[in-house]
Amino acid sequence: MFNNLSDKLDKALHVLKGHGKITEVNVAETLKEVRRALLDADVNFKIAKNFTNTVKEKALGQDVLTSLNPGQLMVKIVKDELTSLMGGETVGINLSGTPTVILMSGLQGSGKTTFSGKLANYLKTKKNKNVLLVGCDVYRPAAINQLQVVGEQIGVEVYAEVGNQNPVEISLNALKHAKETGKNVVIIDTAGRLAVDEAMMTEISNIHKAVNPHETLFVVDSMTGQDAVNTAKAFNDILNFEGVVLTKLDGDTRGGAALSIKSVVNKPIKFIGTGEKMEAIDVFHPDRMADRILGM
Amino acid sequence: AGKTKVDDDVLDNLEEILVSSDVGVETTLKIIDRIEARVAKDKYLGTDELNVILREEIAGLLAETNVGNETEFTVPSDKKPYVIMVVGVNGVGKTTTIGKLASQFTKSGKKVVLGAADTFRAAAIDQLQVWADRVGVPIVRQEMGSDPASVAFDTLKSGVTQNADVIIIDTAGRLHNKVNLMNELTKIKRVMQKVVEDAPHEVLLVLDGSTGQNAFEQAKQFTKATEVTSLAVTKLDGTAKGGVVIGISDQFQIPVKYIGVGEGIDDLQVFNKIEFVDSFFN
Ligand SMILES: Nc1nc2c(ncn2[C@@H]2O[C@H](COP(=O)(O)OP(=O)(O)OP(=O)(O)O)[C@@H](O)[C@H]2O)c(=O)[nH]1
Ligand SMILES: Nc1nc2c(ncn2[C@@H]2O[C@H](COP(=O)(O)OP(=O)(O)OP(=O)(O)O)[C@@H](O)[C@H]2O)c(=O)[nH]1
Ligand SMILES: [K+]
Ligand SMILES: [Mg+2]
Ligand SMILES: [Mg+2]
């Protein structure tokens, strides 16, 4: 997915090779190419700008490390900077609750319902948990049916209330039901919503307050462009979420949104979605992602 | 009098606006070149005049394919039934757009039939059924997991028998880099032609307005598999601008026909390029 970006960086960094040391002049063209590559990969405009400025300062500040030629040095600086931007250690999911409550949030069509199923399946099969899925999308046509089909596929109970249009009530009733039936994990699927939709943002804020989740996850389509930062920031302002889920990485998007979101809300990317099937879930590894960006 | 050159900070600002609207670096540079060339030739007096030039040049990239300037939801009257196949990657808004289109065509007196050829995604058929019921149009469906080409075939048969004016076929979302799934689309198309020789008359590619530069590759691969004839850009009721379609429309010469501006039945508009371009500067 990051092949193009890596190619471009390679090409850009090539310019530096053959020069004796990194100077304002010989670094400028390279950074222009790096910036362009990041923009083509959908990294946010401002973040790409900051990124290249930081890289430049680091490159100039280091002067000439004699053991490396400037090209190799630039590769290292760019990679280190990307890695730190993507987050340090792998961050797992907090499963300490009895039951643990996980709330899904995100834009329309980002992959929340599918991911709810995948996560339930993962926790059931890999972590031996007794999971309850909760259908709180009372708007989208057949949203509850969709979750029920998913639940059936993976053998996980789905809690829904036909006719109840109040997701706060549904989620509280679901928690009660989970306790009564000895569930360890409750995953609440919610309707897709735009950050500018005040009524819907208030709704999810109310669900959040009512169930006080251990983990609120922001689910984002990895093909998202420049708007990723606005959306992530708006959802984070309201939910102060614990982590990000990046879906549809089985495509060929370069996925610059990953960089943008991490740097704007500073929350870890915890999981990735890599297909439509229930098994297509993986934990996120920042180091691998950074390597992937640079094709290393 | 008048200036023949645009100030650097004005161009920098323009670049930021366009790239931040997902127009992409390449198309942005193309737009800037056009503006510089135009200004060198025509000169301009104040900011107002420059703004007009700027918008005209951006819209100009779209105009080359958006010649119709339609304002109504219409279909050609010489094709009956007029068959529309709707394609796109996962979750962009295909099924919803079909519901909205069915409503518009029904309102203008057309008889519409829907085909539920997404037999893969959980409850996709039920979702389209809800839309069909909302609009009050017939739907042709089979079981989940059945062959989508067979559903499309049945739908065209049924549409012809029912004397339908418009038939709209929903398809499963698929990522454009999945060869088997893209071949499946080609097959659906081919099977439809057994019933209506020149079907589908329209292949509508739905793009999510919040998608970045990957939309280019989507347009490219779907065009390769199905000869896309029109675009719909959804979810423009949010803060995303959908600027990537400018370059797509320019490069592939495919008109943008519709924009989605909400989840409601009436939240579909016929594309207006001036309003679209203006939205970048609001
Ligand atoms: N290829 C691929 N498709 C995915 C992935 N995750 C979800 N999808 C597909 O994306 C589409 C939307 O997924 P949903 O789970 O319905 O998304 P949602 O966020 O619940 O949508 P709304 O409830 O309408 O907001 C479906 O076609 C899913 O099959 C993924 O990782 N890869
Ligand atoms: N805000 C907004 N939401 C939209 C718009 N169009 C569609 N949606 C929402 O986006 C989500 C996905 O829409 P669908 O119509 O299911 O998308 P799809 O392309 O058919 O999805 P798959 O069949 O799973 O690939 C749903 O929650 C829709 O309500 C729009 O113009 N604006
Ligand atoms: K999307
Ligand atoms: Mg959903
Ligand atoms: Mg659909």
XYZ file of C-alpha atoms and ligand atoms in Angstrom:
645
model
C 0.000 0.000 0.000
C 2.835 2.383 0.768
C 4.855 1.346 -2.269
C 4.404 4.579 -4.120
C 5.417 6.686 -1.164
C 8.454 4.570 -0.589
C 9.406 4.770 -4.268
C 9.099 8.508 -4.162
C 11.143 8.828 -1.015
C 13.759 6.604 -2.562
C 13.865 8.796 -5.614
C 13.952 11.954 -3.554
C 16.668 10.674 -1.314
C 18.634 9.703 -4.350
C 19.131 13.344 -5.125
C 21.222 13.664 -2.016
C 23.566 10.840 -2.813
C 26.846 12.009 -4.227
C 26.738 15.187 -2.188
C 29.359 15.437 0.530
C 27.184 16.842 3.260
C 23.698 18.024 4.017
C 23.306 21.734 3.404
C 20.312 24.047 3.068
C 20.707 23.866 -0.674
C 21.008 20.140 -1.267
C 18.343 19.250 1.277
C 15.722 21.616 -0.148
C 14.924 19.636 -3.298
C 14.793 16.385 -1.356
C 12.404 17.786 1.194
C 10.177 19.093 -1.552
C 9.946 15.568 -2.910
C 9.345 14.108 0.539
C 6.560 16.615 1.103
C 5.005 15.837 -2.253
C 5.165 12.108 -1.544
C 3.456 12.629 1.804
C 0.723 14.746 0.216
C 0.171 12.137 -2.486
C -0.197 9.634 0.341
C -2.951 11.822 1.886
C -0.918 13.035 4.823
C -2.537 16.243 5.988
C -1.160 19.437 4.391
C -0.029 21.032 7.647
C 1.365 17.827 9.081
C 3.392 17.189 5.942
C 4.784 20.690 6.224
C 5.704 20.269 9.890
C 7.171 16.888 9.157
C 9.534 18.161 6.504
C 10.523 21.102 8.677
C 11.407 18.787 11.550
C 13.339 16.499 9.240
C 15.195 19.465 7.847
C 16.190 20.747 11.280
C 17.373 17.318 12.293
C 19.295 16.840 9.089
C 21.032 20.197 9.283
C 21.615 19.940 13.009
C 23.412 16.638 12.660
C 25.823 18.069 10.137
C 27.945 15.355 8.600
C 28.093 12.087 10.455
C 31.218 10.684 8.925
C 30.107 7.046 8.944
C 27.070 7.674 6.790
C 26.663 9.440 3.517
C 23.955 12.111 3.438
C 21.501 9.896 1.576
C 21.595 7.150 4.189
C 21.465 9.746 6.896
C 18.322 11.263 5.396
C 16.671 7.843 5.127
C 17.375 7.260 8.778
C 16.120 10.660 9.855
C 12.939 10.338 7.822
C 12.292 6.835 9.114
C 12.939 7.697 12.744
C 10.699 10.691 12.475
C 7.915 8.649 10.848
C 8.211 5.973 13.513
C 7.918 8.435 16.341
C 4.970 10.071 14.595
C 3.221 6.706 14.326
C 3.593 6.056 18.047
C 6.145 4.097 20.023
C 5.169 0.792 21.622
C 2.333 -1.447 20.538
C -0.687 -0.626 22.656
C -3.107 -3.421 23.508
C -6.725 -3.250 24.551
C -7.824 -2.780 28.150
C -9.912 -5.804 29.180
C -9.957 -5.162 32.914
C -13.666 -4.487 33.353
C -16.365 -6.834 34.596
C -17.648 -6.625 32.014
C -15.312 -4.595 29.818
C -17.321 -2.077 27.794
C -16.121 -1.120 24.322
C -17.812 1.672 22.374
C -17.434 2.040 18.591
C -17.527 5.435 16.929
C -16.867 6.873 13.516
C -18.138 8.248 10.237
C -20.697 6.521 8.043
C -19.407 3.452 6.264
C -16.015 3.435 7.973
C -16.421 -0.194 9.041
C -17.770 -0.043 12.616
C -20.296 -2.877 12.380
C -17.894 -5.169 10.562
C -15.134 -4.356 13.023
C -17.443 -4.926 16.004
C -17.936 -8.452 14.680
C -14.231 -8.967 14.052
C -13.285 -7.753 17.516
C -15.944 -9.937 19.139
C -14.659 -12.910 17.191
C -11.048 -12.103 18.095
C -11.804 -11.752 21.801
C -13.910 -14.906 21.775
C -11.427 -17.119 19.937
C -8.072 -15.625 20.978
C -8.795 -14.311 24.475
C -11.471 -16.759 25.534
C -14.020 -14.048 26.305
C -17.767 -14.311 26.538
C -18.853 -11.375 24.361
C -22.106 -9.485 23.869
C -22.642 -7.366 20.757
C -25.061 -4.473 21.107
C -26.926 -2.891 18.210
C -27.315 0.832 18.900
C -27.637 1.990 15.292
C -31.328 2.801 15.206
C -31.109 4.740 11.939
C -29.417 2.915 9.092
C -31.755 0.634 7.151
C -31.192 -2.971 8.289
C -28.279 -2.009 10.582
C -29.536 -4.312 13.325
C -30.078 -7.165 10.828
C -26.505 -6.681 9.658
C -25.153 -7.014 13.189
C -27.373 -10.039 13.783
C -26.070 -11.781 10.660
C -22.519 -11.025 11.799
C -23.277 -12.320 15.307
C -24.685 -15.518 13.868
C -21.608 -16.005 11.678
C -19.286 -15.881 14.663
C -21.588 -17.395 17.264
C -21.827 -14.318 19.481
C -25.053 -13.095 21.073
C -26.471 -9.812 19.786
C -28.546 -7.577 22.031
C -31.059 -5.362 20.227
C -34.423 -3.804 20.988
C -36.767 -3.684 18.051
C -38.749 -0.464 18.079
C -36.663 1.313 20.721
C -35.202 4.441 19.128
C -33.168 5.456 22.172
C -29.573 4.171 22.009
C -28.775 5.343 25.560
C -31.570 3.184 26.929
C -30.623 0.251 24.718
C -26.993 0.355 25.803
C -27.886 0.567 29.506
C -30.312 -2.332 29.167
C -27.633 -4.264 27.312
C -25.162 -3.731 30.168
C -27.721 -5.080 32.584
C -28.316 -8.073 30.336
C -24.565 -8.672 30.047
C -24.160 -8.752 33.811
C -27.101 -11.104 34.218
C -25.729 -13.484 31.616
C -22.110 -13.359 32.771
C -20.540 -11.669 29.763
C -16.921 -10.434 30.049
C -17.019 -7.991 27.165
C -19.732 -5.747 25.734
C -19.172 -4.220 22.315
C -21.538 -1.404 21.412
C -21.989 -0.717 17.701
C -23.279 2.772 16.961
C -24.625 4.572 13.915
C -22.229 6.362 11.608
C -22.223 10.113 12.114
C -20.525 13.224 10.810
C -18.540 15.351 13.229
C -20.560 18.421 12.190
C -23.869 16.755 13.068
C -24.427 18.240 16.515
C -27.467 16.179 17.434
C -25.711 12.936 16.557
C -22.496 13.949 18.341
C -24.542 14.766 21.418
C -26.182 11.363 21.135
C -22.882 9.470 21.171
C -21.612 11.693 23.955
C -24.696 10.686 25.960
C -24.116 6.988 25.262
C -20.503 7.470 26.333
C -21.504 9.163 29.590
C -24.131 6.544 30.343
C -22.011 3.412 29.843
C -18.615 4.877 30.791
C -16.661 2.575 28.446
C -13.212 1.155 29.185
C -12.335 1.523 25.542
C -13.836 3.919 23.040
C -12.526 3.191 19.572
C -12.591 5.577 16.639
C -12.979 3.590 13.432
C -11.568 5.231 10.329
C -11.380 4.248 6.684
C -7.710 4.108 5.663
C -8.609 5.666 2.302
C -9.618 8.911 3.997
C -8.020 12.074 2.662
C -7.277 15.467 4.121
C -10.402 15.551 6.270
C -9.120 12.776 8.541
C -7.610 15.262 10.974
C -10.804 17.319 11.324
C -12.917 14.262 11.988
C -10.484 12.616 14.381
C -10.096 15.821 16.318
C -13.838 16.434 16.562
C -14.573 12.885 17.764
C -11.680 13.025 20.200
C -12.833 16.362 21.608
C -16.168 14.802 22.497
C -15.231 11.226 23.388
C -11.560 11.425 24.380
C -11.261 7.995 22.781
C -8.696 5.372 23.768
C -7.631 4.288 20.329
C -8.048 4.207 16.587
C -9.002 1.380 14.232
C -7.802 1.665 10.650
C -9.972 -0.306 8.212
C -9.780 -1.481 4.601
C -5.998 -1.753 4.617
C -6.343 -4.676 2.218
C -6.707 -2.025 -0.466
C -3.865 -0.166 -2.109
C -4.306 3.157 -0.372
C -1.100 4.704 0.880
C -2.907 5.473 4.104
C -1.372 8.785 5.070
C -4.430 9.285 7.276
C -2.703 6.998 9.777
C 0.109 9.504 10.168
C -2.228 12.472 10.274
C -4.600 11.099 12.879
C -1.883 9.884 15.178
C -0.132 13.203 15.158
C -3.256 15.303 15.629
C -4.946 13.414 18.486
C -1.950 11.491 19.815
C -3.961 8.330 20.413
C -2.605 4.909 19.482
C -3.816 3.006 16.440
C -4.764 -0.294 18.065
C -6.165 -2.479 15.311
C -6.314 -2.691 11.563
C -8.971 -4.215 9.311
C -7.664 -6.138 6.339
C -10.756 -7.561 4.668
C -14.488 -8.124 4.849
C -14.295 -11.500 6.576
C -14.493 -11.893 10.338
C -10.882 -13.097 10.577
C -9.484 -10.032 8.796
C -8.295 -8.178 11.905
C -4.787 -7.510 13.115
C -3.190 -5.577 15.935
C -1.391 -2.445 14.801
C 2.388 -2.335 14.846
C 3.723 1.202 14.468
C 7.214 -0.018 13.641
C 5.937 -2.257 10.850
C 3.786 0.536 9.532
C 6.722 2.934 9.457
C 8.825 0.290 7.725
C 6.011 -0.236 5.293
C 5.803 3.483 4.547
C 9.450 3.505 3.608
C 9.427 0.071 2.012
C 12.021 -1.324 4.408
C -3.292 48.465 -16.464
C -3.786 45.259 -14.512
C -1.438 42.605 -13.197
C -0.013 39.839 -15.339
C 1.432 37.851 -12.481
C -0.112 36.403 -9.341
C 1.725 37.041 -6.054
C 3.522 34.063 -4.555
C 1.646 34.222 -1.273
C -1.663 34.164 -3.144
C -0.527 31.058 -5.007
C 0.709 29.449 -1.781
C -2.631 30.093 -0.188
C -4.442 28.652 -3.196
C -2.243 25.568 -3.074
C -3.121 25.024 0.566
C -6.853 25.394 -0.111
C -6.793 22.974 -3.032
C -4.568 20.319 -1.487
C -6.583 20.504 1.731
C -9.703 19.860 -0.353
C -8.140 16.614 -1.653
C -7.561 18.017 -5.123
C -4.090 16.425 -5.065
C -0.707 17.918 -5.885
C -0.724 17.119 -9.576
C -4.129 18.609 -10.312
C -3.358 21.569 -8.060
C -0.218 22.325 -10.051
C -2.236 22.008 -13.252
C -4.786 24.501 -11.954
C -2.063 26.931 -10.891
C -0.466 26.678 -14.338
C -3.796 27.425 -15.981
C -4.313 30.461 -13.775
C -0.828 31.798 -14.419
C -1.263 31.353 -18.162
C -4.667 32.993 -18.131
C -3.473 35.958 -16.064
C -0.421 36.476 -18.251
C -2.770 36.746 -21.233
C -5.858 38.503 -19.834
C -4.456 40.516 -16.890
C -6.559 41.170 -13.806
C -7.415 44.169 -11.687
C -8.273 43.266 -8.104
C -8.780 40.288 -5.855
C -12.395 39.973 -6.968
C -11.421 39.546 -10.563
C -8.695 37.088 -9.651
C -11.203 35.044 -7.668
C -13.491 34.826 -10.674
C -10.630 33.662 -12.881
C -9.576 31.143 -10.297
C -13.006 29.568 -9.997
C -13.503 29.535 -13.737
C -10.231 27.751 -14.323
C -10.968 25.089 -11.710
C -14.481 24.569 -13.046
C -12.941 24.471 -16.509
C -11.265 21.182 -15.721
C -14.665 19.749 -14.882
C -16.511 21.458 -17.719
C -14.750 19.472 -20.360
C -16.801 16.456 -19.350
C -19.748 18.020 -17.588
C -21.211 19.507 -20.736
C -24.848 18.788 -20.007
C -25.372 21.095 -17.047
C -28.436 19.089 -16.132
C -30.512 20.300 -13.246
C -33.121 17.544 -13.224
C -32.952 13.845 -12.496
C -33.542 12.496 -15.974
C -32.753 9.439 -18.053
C -32.651 9.250 -21.843
C -36.133 8.484 -23.164
C -34.940 6.337 -26.059
C -33.731 3.537 -23.784
C -36.431 1.492 -22.116
C -35.658 0.016 -19.735
C -32.698 2.287 -18.947
C -30.328 0.110 -16.941
C -27.996 1.611 -14.332
C -25.383 -0.521 -12.615
C -23.939 0.976 -9.437
C -20.384 0.117 -8.419
C -17.727 1.233 -5.942
C -15.510 0.256 -3.035
C -16.912 -0.736 0.358
C -19.117 1.612 2.309
C -19.084 4.598 -0.040
C -22.870 4.905 -0.246
C -23.969 2.820 -3.234
C -27.125 1.345 -1.720
C -28.199 4.655 -0.195
C -27.642 6.498 -3.475
C -29.772 3.883 -5.250
C -32.594 4.475 -2.774
C -32.401 8.225 -3.338
C -32.233 7.865 -7.127
C -35.193 5.489 -7.144
C -37.146 8.109 -5.251
C -36.241 10.898 -7.687
C -37.029 8.863 -10.795
C -40.313 7.683 -9.274
C -41.245 11.283 -8.487
C -40.704 12.211 -12.118
C -43.160 9.536 -13.136
C -40.802 6.707 -14.070
C -41.421 3.096 -13.202
C -38.346 1.866 -11.307
C -37.217 -1.688 -10.479
C -34.278 -2.437 -8.156
C -31.987 -5.474 -8.256
C -30.279 -6.683 -5.072
C -27.072 -8.030 -6.587
C -25.066 -7.474 -3.393
C -25.555 -11.005 -2.149
C -22.396 -10.936 -0.045
C -22.506 -8.288 2.672
C -24.496 -9.051 5.807
C -28.073 -7.770 5.404
C -27.266 -5.885 2.203
C -30.424 -7.292 0.619
C -32.560 -6.258 3.601
C -31.054 -2.776 3.426
C -32.051 -2.357 -0.220
C -35.466 -3.845 0.596
C -36.023 -1.113 3.209
C -35.213 1.504 0.578
C -37.504 -0.160 -1.987
C -40.343 -0.142 0.554
C -39.681 3.484 1.445
C -39.894 4.548 -2.179
C -42.569 2.005 -3.042
C -40.802 0.264 -5.915
C -40.416 -3.454 -6.651
C -37.150 -5.221 -5.885
C -35.788 -8.451 -7.298
C -33.845 -10.492 -4.770
C -32.503 -13.947 -4.071
C -30.914 -15.554 -1.043
C -27.731 -14.194 0.542
C -24.787 -15.944 -1.077
C -26.470 -16.489 -4.444
C -24.833 -15.550 -7.742
C -25.031 -11.762 -8.249
C -25.040 -12.151 -12.034
C -28.101 -14.356 -11.726
C -29.861 -11.687 -9.642
C -29.008 -9.058 -12.238
C -30.327 -11.344 -14.987
C -33.598 -11.934 -13.100
C -33.971 -8.222 -12.442
C -33.670 -7.307 -16.107
C -36.115 -10.071 -17.089
C -38.578 -8.900 -14.490
C -38.040 -5.242 -15.401
C -38.749 -5.906 -19.050
C -41.901 -7.888 -18.186
C -43.080 -5.124 -15.849
C -42.427 -2.534 -18.532
C -40.003 -0.646 -16.268
C -38.482 2.671 -17.347
C -35.445 2.446 -15.099
C -33.668 -0.548 -13.585
C -30.993 0.025 -10.953
C -28.650 -2.791 -9.953
C -26.914 -2.656 -6.556
C -23.593 -4.461 -6.332
C -21.426 -5.475 -3.386
C -18.681 -3.082 -2.340
C -15.298 -4.289 -3.483
C -11.786 -2.948 -3.359
C -10.483 -2.296 -6.846
C -7.254 -4.246 -6.296
C -9.135 -7.544 -5.912
C -8.977 -9.092 -9.338
C -11.597 -11.810 -8.801
C -14.148 -9.378 -7.494
C -13.517 -6.981 -10.363
C -13.939 -9.845 -12.848
C -17.235 -10.645 -11.192
C -18.471 -7.160 -12.148
C -17.492 -7.749 -15.754
C -19.483 -10.978 -15.622
C -22.575 -9.299 -14.148
C -22.433 -6.832 -17.004
C -22.104 -9.552 -19.607
C -24.999 -11.588 -18.231
C -27.286 -8.535 -18.264
C -26.650 -8.208 -21.989
C -28.390 -11.529 -22.542
C -31.622 -9.746 -21.641
C -31.043 -6.177 -22.790
C -28.444 -6.082 -25.518
C -26.870 -2.712 -24.719
C -27.245 -2.906 -20.931
C -26.042 -1.423 -18.689
C -26.612 1.982 -20.253
C -24.969 3.654 -17.317
C -22.286 2.450 -14.932
C -22.347 4.789 -11.945
C -19.194 4.776 -9.826
C -19.865 6.008 -6.314
C -16.970 7.755 -4.563
C -16.943 8.680 -0.891
C -16.342 12.432 -0.703
C -13.932 11.973 2.188
C -11.639 9.721 0.170
C -8.209 11.025 -0.651
C -5.964 10.298 -3.593
C -6.857 6.582 -3.642
C -10.071 7.565 -5.440
C -7.917 7.968 -8.560
C -6.967 4.317 -8.495
C -10.593 3.398 -7.825
C -11.729 5.301 -10.898
C -8.983 3.737 -12.952
C -9.655 0.127 -11.984
C -13.452 0.316 -12.067
C -13.254 1.972 -15.473
C -11.047 -0.842 -16.653
C -13.471 -3.504 -15.441
C -16.796 -1.879 -16.252
C -16.342 1.246 -18.378
C -17.669 3.672 -15.799
C -19.873 6.333 -17.427
C -20.722 8.605 -14.513
C -19.714 9.493 -10.965
C -21.578 10.190 -7.754
C -19.762 11.808 -4.837
C -21.304 11.131 -1.437
C -21.100 12.475 2.117
C -20.466 16.052 1.064
C -22.651 17.168 3.971
C -19.558 16.793 6.159
C -16.357 18.840 6.157
C -14.646 16.814 3.420
C -14.632 18.580 0.060
C -14.275 15.747 -2.446
C -11.730 17.658 -4.509
C -10.176 14.485 -5.901
C -13.015 14.205 -8.443
C -11.694 17.231 -10.320
C -8.615 15.365 -11.405
C -10.612 12.186 -12.013
C -13.191 13.920 -14.148
C -10.402 15.642 -16.062
C -8.217 12.599 -16.610
C -10.861 9.968 -17.326
C -13.378 12.288 -18.953
C -16.197 10.994 -16.787
C -18.896 13.448 -15.717
C -19.870 13.871 -12.079
C -23.643 13.470 -12.091
C -24.795 13.431 -8.487
C -23.701 14.444 -5.029
C -24.903 12.920 -1.764
C -25.519 15.412 1.025
C -27.077 13.314 3.761
C -28.658 10.015 4.684
C -32.243 11.049 3.963
C -34.242 10.112 0.881
C -34.049 13.638 -0.588
C -30.364 14.163 0.168
C -29.183 13.710 -3.398
C -28.478 16.582 -5.757
C -27.643 16.905 -9.403
C -24.012 18.008 -9.548
C -23.425 21.722 -10.023
C -19.800 22.515 -10.772
C -19.879 26.153 -9.724
C -21.370 25.364 -6.328
C -18.904 22.516 -5.963
C -15.887 24.703 -6.661
C -17.257 27.471 -4.434
C -17.434 25.028 -1.535
C -13.621 24.865 -1.444
C -13.475 28.551 -0.596
C -16.211 28.667 2.056
N -12.150 -4.684 2.128
C -12.544 -4.364 3.363
N -13.825 -4.017 3.566
C -14.212 -3.709 4.819
C -13.326 -3.714 5.909
N -14.020 -3.352 7.016
C -15.298 -3.134 6.595
N -15.415 -3.353 5.277
C -16.601 -3.195 4.405
O -16.955 -1.829 4.408
C -18.349 -1.678 4.267
C -18.886 -0.838 5.409
O -18.693 -1.559 6.606
P -19.688 -1.435 7.838
O -19.157 -2.299 8.910
O -21.086 -1.608 7.401
O -19.443 0.090 8.199
P -20.151 0.966 9.320
O -19.141 1.919 9.823
O -20.821 0.098 10.309
O -21.242 1.727 8.453
P -22.486 2.599 8.997
O -23.105 1.815 10.089
O -23.346 2.774 7.813
O -21.900 3.879 9.460
C -18.904 -3.082 4.194
O -19.019 -3.438 2.829
C -17.839 -3.916 4.863
O -17.845 -5.243 4.393
C -11.944 -4.048 5.663
O -11.073 -4.055 6.547
N -11.624 -4.366 4.370
N -23.755 11.768 5.758
C -23.967 11.007 4.676
N -24.011 9.672 4.819
C -24.232 8.929 3.711
C -24.397 9.493 2.428
N -24.590 8.488 1.546
C -24.544 7.338 2.259
N -24.338 7.591 3.577
C -24.198 6.636 4.686
O -23.020 5.870 4.466
C -23.169 4.568 5.006
C -22.858 3.562 3.940
O -23.837 3.666 2.910
P -24.270 2.436 2.003
O -25.278 2.937 1.044
O -24.602 1.266 2.829
O -22.892 2.191 1.244
P -22.536 1.024 0.227
O -21.571 1.597 -0.728
O -23.778 0.429 -0.319
O -21.808 0.002 1.203
P -21.409 -1.535 0.914
O -22.566 -2.126 0.176
O -21.201 -2.096 2.261
O -20.165 -1.474 0.103
C -24.597 4.499 5.519
O -24.586 4.786 6.905
C -25.304 5.624 4.788
O -26.413 6.131 5.504
C -24.319 10.926 2.307
O -24.426 11.529 1.236
N -24.102 11.628 3.467
K -15.699 5.715 3.756
Mg -22.799 0.073 10.977
Mg -24.433 -1.544 -0.383
